[in-house]
Amino acid sequence: MFHRRRELGAVIAIAVTYSVFTYLNRAFLTWATFGGILTIAAEIGTITIGEGVLMVSGEFDLSVGSNFTFSAIVLGMLLKAAVPAALSVITVLGMAGLIGLLNGLITVRTRIPSFITTLGTLFFWNGMALWVTGGWPISFIAPLPVLNVLGNSTPSPASSLHVSAAWWAVAAVIFWIMLEKTRYGNWVYGTGGKTEAARAIGVPVDRVKLINFTICGLLAGLAGALQLGRMMSISPVRSGLELEAIASAVVGGVSLFGGIGTVLGMILGTIALASI
């Protein structure tokens, strides 16, 4: 394998955070609190998985926050226009994946660093979000069935845990299997850790990066859909999610230089930051 485990830092951060807050307030350490933290963490955690996988392959995507916002806005507009729910969700996820793929194509074909490429697309999609909404949020007064499925429903009326956390868990399992149990996972670690060596032994480095950019974009779009479902509203001026995702990945042991990181670490890093 091309990586070593570094999740211990996130585990320590979680333990210290919970110990301090429990000492200050005995009511902090409850299932309701933990369920609320998981719910809050679900959207940023979904983005972090995509960002983290891309970082392991040696690239960044600073446009995930604007992709998140624009995808949620487009989904809201499609649902308000009475487009069938399944078609709306599939369309938005496909669009989000294409946004990620576009970032990858520019980066891979032009050799412009992904930091610069995605910084530019960050501003572009932020501008698009403001343009299509006129600066106004997209909101729903009554929850649609698709919004309940995406994030608004809970196991019980008194529960603080929303179904969006389950979608995060599904994404985590899928990409844990991909990184840990498949040849493609080894390609990802090789691409980020020893790029030229990986290329020399036949790893399709450019294709790996394109796929990971697409995954990153798709998960940003999914996270946007989850937040629209949970909050029944999305603002076109939401910002900062890209830095939260990168920070969560790094706290969970993902290297800024590529080649190191696990999905478990990404989850723990997200929970650690969401707990603060």
CSV table of C-alpha atoms in Angstrom, one decimal:
chain,number,residue,atom,x,y,z
A,1,MET,CA,0.0,0.0,0.0
A,2,PHE,CA,1.1,3.6,-0.7
A,3,HIS,CA,0.0,5.1,2.6
A,4,ARG,CA,0.3,4.9,6.3
A,5,ARG,CA,-2.5,5.5,8.9
A,6,ARG,CA,-2.6,8.9,10.6
A,7,GLU,CA,-6.1,9.0,12.0
A,8,LEU,CA,-4.8,9.1,15.6
A,9,GLY,CA,-4.7,12.9,15.7
A,10,ALA,CA,-8.4,13.2,14.9
A,11,VAL,CA,-9.2,10.6,17.5
A,12,ILE,CA,-7.2,12.6,20.1
A,13,ALA,CA,-9.0,15.8,19.0
A,14,ILE,CA,-12.4,14.2,19.4
A,15,ALA,CA,-11.5,12.7,22.8
A,16,VAL,CA,-10.2,16.0,24.1
A,17,THR,CA,-13.2,18.0,22.8
A,18,TYR,CA,-15.7,15.6,24.3
A,19,SER,CA,-13.8,15.5,27.6
A,20,VAL,CA,-13.6,19.3,27.9
A,21,PHE,CA,-17.3,20.0,27.0
A,22,THR,CA,-18.5,17.1,29.2
A,23,TYR,CA,-16.5,18.5,32.1
A,24,LEU,CA,-18.0,22.0,31.5
A,25,ASN,CA,-21.6,20.6,30.9
A,26,ARG,CA,-22.6,17.1,32.0
A,27,ALA,CA,-25.5,17.2,29.6
A,28,PHE,CA,-23.2,17.5,26.6
A,29,LEU,CA,-22.4,13.7,26.4
A,30,THR,CA,-25.7,12.4,25.2
A,31,TRP,CA,-27.0,10.6,22.1
A,32,ALA,CA,-29.0,13.7,21.2
A,33,THR,CA,-25.8,15.8,21.1
A,34,PHE,CA,-23.9,13.2,19.1
A,35,GLY,CA,-26.8,12.8,16.7
A,36,GLY,CA,-26.9,16.6,16.2
A,37,ILE,CA,-23.2,16.6,15.5
A,38,LEU,CA,-23.5,13.9,12.9
A,39,THR,CA,-26.3,15.7,11.3
A,40,ILE,CA,-24.3,19.0,11.1
A,41,ALA,CA,-21.3,17.1,9.9
A,42,ALA,CA,-23.1,15.1,7.1
A,43,GLU,CA,-22.9,17.7,4.4
A,44,ILE,CA,-19.3,18.9,5.0
A,45,GLY,CA,-18.4,15.2,5.6
A,46,THR,CA,-19.7,14.2,2.2
A,47,ILE,CA,-17.7,17.0,0.6
A,48,THR,CA,-14.6,16.0,2.6
A,49,ILE,CA,-14.7,12.5,1.2
A,50,GLY,CA,-14.5,13.8,-2.3
A,51,GLU,CA,-11.9,16.4,-1.5
A,52,GLY,CA,-9.9,13.9,0.5
A,53,VAL,CA,-9.8,11.3,-2.2
A,54,LEU,CA,-8.7,14.0,-4.7
A,55,MET,CA,-6.0,15.2,-2.2
A,56,VAL,CA,-4.7,11.6,-1.9
A,57,SER,CA,-4.1,11.7,-5.6
A,58,GLY,CA,-2.2,14.9,-5.3
A,59,GLU,CA,-4.7,17.6,-6.3
A,60,PHE,CA,-7.1,20.1,-4.8
A,61,ASP,CA,-10.5,21.4,-5.7
A,62,LEU,CA,-11.3,24.9,-4.2
A,63,SER,CA,-14.5,25.1,-6.1
A,64,VAL,CA,-16.4,22.5,-4.0
A,65,GLY,CA,-18.2,25.1,-2.0
A,66,SER,CA,-19.5,27.0,-5.0
A,67,ASN,CA,-20.4,23.6,-6.7
A,68,PHE,CA,-22.3,22.7,-3.5
A,69,THR,CA,-24.2,25.9,-3.5
A,70,PHE,CA,-24.9,26.0,-7.3
A,71,SER,CA,-26.1,22.4,-7.3
A,72,ALA,CA,-28.5,23.0,-4.4
A,73,ILE,CA,-29.9,26.1,-6.1
A,74,VAL,CA,-30.4,24.2,-9.4
A,75,LEU,CA,-32.1,21.3,-7.6
A,76,GLY,CA,-34.4,23.8,-5.8
A,77,MET,CA,-35.3,25.5,-9.1
A,78,LEU,CA,-36.0,22.3,-10.8
A,79,LEU,CA,-38.2,21.1,-8.0
A,80,LYS,CA,-40.1,24.4,-7.9
A,81,ALA,CA,-40.6,24.0,-11.7
A,82,ALA,CA,-42.3,20.6,-11.0
A,83,VAL,CA,-39.6,18.6,-12.7
A,84,PRO,CA,-39.9,15.0,-11.5
A,85,ALA,CA,-37.8,14.5,-8.3
A,86,ALA,CA,-35.7,11.6,-9.6
A,87,LEU,CA,-34.9,13.4,-12.8
A,88,SER,CA,-34.0,16.6,-10.9
A,89,VAL,CA,-31.6,14.8,-8.5
A,90,ILE,CA,-30.0,12.8,-11.3
A,91,THR,CA,-29.6,16.0,-13.4
A,92,VAL,CA,-28.0,17.9,-10.6
A,93,LEU,CA,-25.6,15.1,-9.6
A,94,GLY,CA,-24.6,14.8,-13.3
A,95,MET,CA,-24.0,18.5,-13.5
A,96,ALA,CA,-22.0,18.6,-10.4
A,97,GLY,CA,-19.8,15.7,-11.6
A,98,LEU,CA,-19.3,17.5,-14.9
A,99,ILE,CA,-18.2,20.6,-13.0
A,100,GLY,CA,-15.6,18.5,-11.3
A,101,LEU,CA,-14.6,16.9,-14.6
A,102,LEU,CA,-14.1,20.3,-16.2
A,103,ASN,CA,-11.8,21.2,-13.4
A,104,GLY,CA,-9.8,18.1,-14.0
A,105,LEU,CA,-9.6,18.5,-17.8
A,106,ILE,CA,-8.3,22.1,-17.4
A,107,THR,CA,-5.7,20.9,-14.8
A,108,VAL,CA,-4.6,17.8,-16.6
A,109,ARG,CA,-4.5,19.1,-20.1
A,110,THR,CA,-3.0,22.5,-19.5
A,111,ARG,CA,-0.8,21.5,-16.5
A,112,ILE,CA,-2.1,24.6,-14.6
A,113,PRO,CA,-1.9,23.8,-10.9
A,114,SER,CA,-5.3,22.7,-9.6
A,115,PHE,CA,-5.1,25.4,-6.8
A,116,ILE,CA,-5.2,28.1,-9.5
A,117,THR,CA,-7.7,26.3,-11.8
A,118,THR,CA,-10.3,25.7,-9.1
A,119,LEU,CA,-9.8,29.1,-7.5
A,120,GLY,CA,-11.0,30.5,-10.8
A,121,THR,CA,-14.0,28.2,-11.1
A,122,LEU,CA,-14.9,28.9,-7.5
A,123,PHE,CA,-15.5,32.6,-8.4
A,124,PHE,CA,-17.3,31.6,-11.6
A,125,TRP,CA,-19.8,29.3,-10.0
A,126,ASN,CA,-20.3,31.7,-7.1
A,127,GLY,CA,-21.2,34.3,-9.7
A,128,MET,CA,-23.5,31.9,-11.5
A,129,ALA,CA,-25.3,31.2,-8.2
A,130,LEU,CA,-25.9,34.9,-7.6
A,131,TRP,CA,-26.9,35.5,-11.2
A,132,VAL,CA,-29.6,32.7,-11.4
A,133,THR,CA,-31.1,33.6,-8.1
A,134,GLY,CA,-30.7,37.4,-8.1
A,135,GLY,CA,-29.1,37.1,-4.7
A,136,TRP,CA,-32.2,35.6,-3.1
A,137,PRO,CA,-32.3,32.2,-1.3
A,138,ILE,CA,-34.3,29.3,-2.6
A,139,SER,CA,-36.7,28.1,0.1
A,140,PHE,CA,-39.5,25.6,0.5
A,141,ILE,CA,-42.3,26.2,3.0
A,142,ALA,CA,-43.6,22.6,3.1
A,143,PRO,CA,-41.2,19.7,2.7
A,144,LEU,CA,-41.5,17.7,-0.5
A,145,PRO,CA,-41.1,13.9,-0.3
A,146,VAL,CA,-37.7,14.1,-2.1
A,147,LEU,CA,-36.5,16.6,0.5
A,148,ASN,CA,-37.5,14.2,3.3
A,149,VAL,CA,-35.6,11.4,1.6
A,150,LEU,CA,-32.5,13.6,1.1
A,151,GLY,CA,-32.2,15.1,4.6
A,152,ASN,CA,-35.3,16.3,6.3
A,153,SER,CA,-36.6,13.1,7.9
A,154,THR,CA,-35.6,11.7,11.2
A,155,PRO,CA,-36.0,8.3,12.9
A,156,SER,CA,-38.5,9.9,15.4
A,157,PRO,CA,-40.0,13.4,15.9
A,158,ALA,CA,-37.7,13.9,18.9
A,159,SER,CA,-34.5,12.7,17.2
A,160,SER,CA,-31.6,15.1,16.4
A,161,LEU,CA,-30.2,12.7,13.8
A,162,HIS,CA,-31.4,13.3,10.2
A,163,VAL,CA,-31.3,11.0,7.2
A,164,SER,CA,-28.6,13.1,5.6
A,165,ALA,CA,-26.1,11.3,8.0
A,166,ALA,CA,-27.2,8.0,6.5
A,167,TRP,CA,-26.3,9.3,3.0
A,168,TRP,CA,-22.9,10.3,4.3
A,169,ALA,CA,-22.4,6.9,5.8
A,170,VAL,CA,-23.3,5.2,2.4
A,171,ALA,CA,-20.8,7.5,0.6
A,172,ALA,CA,-18.1,6.6,3.2
A,173,VAL,CA,-18.6,2.9,2.8
A,174,ILE,CA,-18.5,3.1,-1.0
A,175,PHE,CA,-15.3,5.1,-1.1
A,176,TRP,CA,-13.7,3.2,1.7
A,177,ILE,CA,-14.1,0.1,-0.4
A,178,MET,CA,-12.8,1.9,-3.4
A,179,LEU,CA,-9.6,3.1,-1.7
A,180,GLU,CA,-8.9,0.1,0.5
A,181,LYS,CA,-10.1,-2.9,-1.5
A,182,THR,CA,-9.6,-2.2,-5.2
A,183,ARG,CA,-6.7,-1.8,-7.6
A,184,TYR,CA,-8.0,1.7,-8.4
A,185,GLY,CA,-7.4,2.6,-4.8
A,186,ASN,CA,-3.8,1.6,-5.1
A,187,TRP,CA,-3.6,3.7,-8.3
A,188,VAL,CA,-4.9,6.7,-6.3
A,189,TYR,CA,-2.2,6.3,-3.6
A,190,GLY,CA,0.4,5.8,-6.3
A,191,THR,CA,-0.7,8.8,-8.3
A,192,GLY,CA,-0.4,11.1,-5.3
A,193,GLY,CA,2.6,9.6,-3.6
A,194,LYS,CA,5.0,8.7,-6.4
A,195,THR,CA,3.5,10.1,-9.6
A,196,GLU,CA,6.4,9.4,-12.0
A,197,ALA,CA,7.0,5.9,-10.6
A,198,ALA,CA,3.3,5.2,-10.9
A,199,ARG,CA,3.3,6.4,-14.5
A,200,ALA,CA,6.3,4.3,-15.2
A,201,ILE,CA,4.6,1.1,-14.1
A,202,GLY,CA,1.5,1.7,-16.2
A,203,VAL,CA,-0.8,3.6,-13.8
A,204,PRO,CA,-3.0,5.9,-15.9
A,205,VAL,CA,-2.2,8.9,-13.8
A,206,ASP,CA,-4.1,11.5,-15.8
A,207,ARG,CA,-7.2,9.3,-15.9
A,208,VAL,CA,-7.1,8.7,-12.1
A,209,LYS,CA,-7.0,12.5,-11.6
A,210,LEU,CA,-9.9,13.1,-13.9
A,211,ILE,CA,-12.0,10.5,-12.2
A,212,ASN,CA,-11.2,11.9,-8.8
A,213,PHE,CA,-12.0,15.4,-9.9
A,214,THR,CA,-15.4,14.1,-11.1
A,215,ILE,CA,-16.0,12.2,-7.8
A,216,CYS,CA,-15.1,15.4,-5.9
A,217,GLY,CA,-17.6,17.4,-7.9
A,218,LEU,CA,-20.3,14.7,-7.7
A,219,LEU,CA,-20.1,14.5,-3.9
A,220,ALA,CA,-20.1,18.3,-3.6
A,221,GLY,CA,-23.4,18.2,-5.5
A,222,LEU,CA,-24.8,15.5,-3.3
A,223,ALA,CA,-23.9,17.5,-0.2
A,224,GLY,CA,-25.7,20.5,-1.7
A,225,ALA,CA,-28.8,18.3,-2.2
A,226,LEU,CA,-28.6,16.9,1.3
A,227,GLN,CA,-28.5,20.4,2.8
A,228,LEU,CA,-31.4,21.6,0.7
A,229,GLY,CA,-33.3,18.5,2.0
A,230,ARG,CA,-32.4,19.1,5.6
A,231,MET,CA,-32.8,22.9,5.7
A,232,MET,CA,-35.4,23.3,2.9
A,233,SER,CA,-33.4,26.4,1.9
A,234,ILE,CA,-30.1,27.3,0.3
A,235,SER,CA,-28.4,30.7,0.2
A,236,PRO,CA,-26.4,31.8,-2.9
A,237,VAL,CA,-23.8,33.5,-0.7
A,238,ARG,CA,-22.7,30.5,1.3
A,239,SER,CA,-18.9,30.3,1.3
A,240,GLY,CA,-15.9,28.7,3.1
A,241,LEU,CA,-16.9,25.1,2.7
A,242,GLU,CA,-13.8,24.3,0.6
A,243,LEU,CA,-11.5,25.3,3.4
A,244,GLU,CA,-13.6,23.4,6.0
A,245,ALA,CA,-13.4,20.3,3.8
A,246,ILE,CA,-9.6,20.6,3.3
A,247,ALA,CA,-9.2,21.2,7.1
A,248,SER,CA,-11.3,18.2,8.0
A,249,ALA,CA,-9.3,16.0,5.6
A,250,VAL,CA,-6.0,17.2,7.0
A,251,VAL,CA,-7.1,16.8,10.6
A,252,GLY,CA,-8.0,13.2,9.7
A,253,GLY,CA,-4.5,12.5,8.4
A,254,VAL,CA,-4.7,13.3,4.7
A,255,SER,CA,-1.4,14.7,3.4
A,256,LEU,CA,-1.4,18.1,1.7
A,257,PHE,CA,1.2,16.6,-0.6
A,258,GLY,CA,-0.7,13.5,-1.7
A,259,GLY,CA,-0.3,9.8,-1.3
A,260,ILE,CA,-1.5,9.5,2.3
A,261,GLY,CA,-5.0,9.4,3.7
A,262,THR,CA,-8.0,7.2,4.5
A,263,VAL,CA,-11.8,7.6,4.4
A,264,LEU,CA,-11.9,6.7,8.1
A,265,GLY,CA,-9.6,9.6,8.8
A,266,MET,CA,-11.7,11.9,6.7
A,267,ILE,CA,-14.8,10.9,8.8
A,268,LEU,CA,-13.0,11.4,12.1
A,269,GLY,CA,-11.5,14.7,11.0
A,270,THR,CA,-15.0,16.0,10.0
A,271,ILE,CA,-16.5,14.9,13.4
A,272,ALA,CA,-13.6,16.5,15.2
A,273,LEU,CA,-14.2,19.9,13.6
A,274,ALA,CA,-18.0,19.6,13.8
A,275,SER,CA,-17.7,18.9,17.5
A,276,ILE,CA,-16.0,22.3,18.2
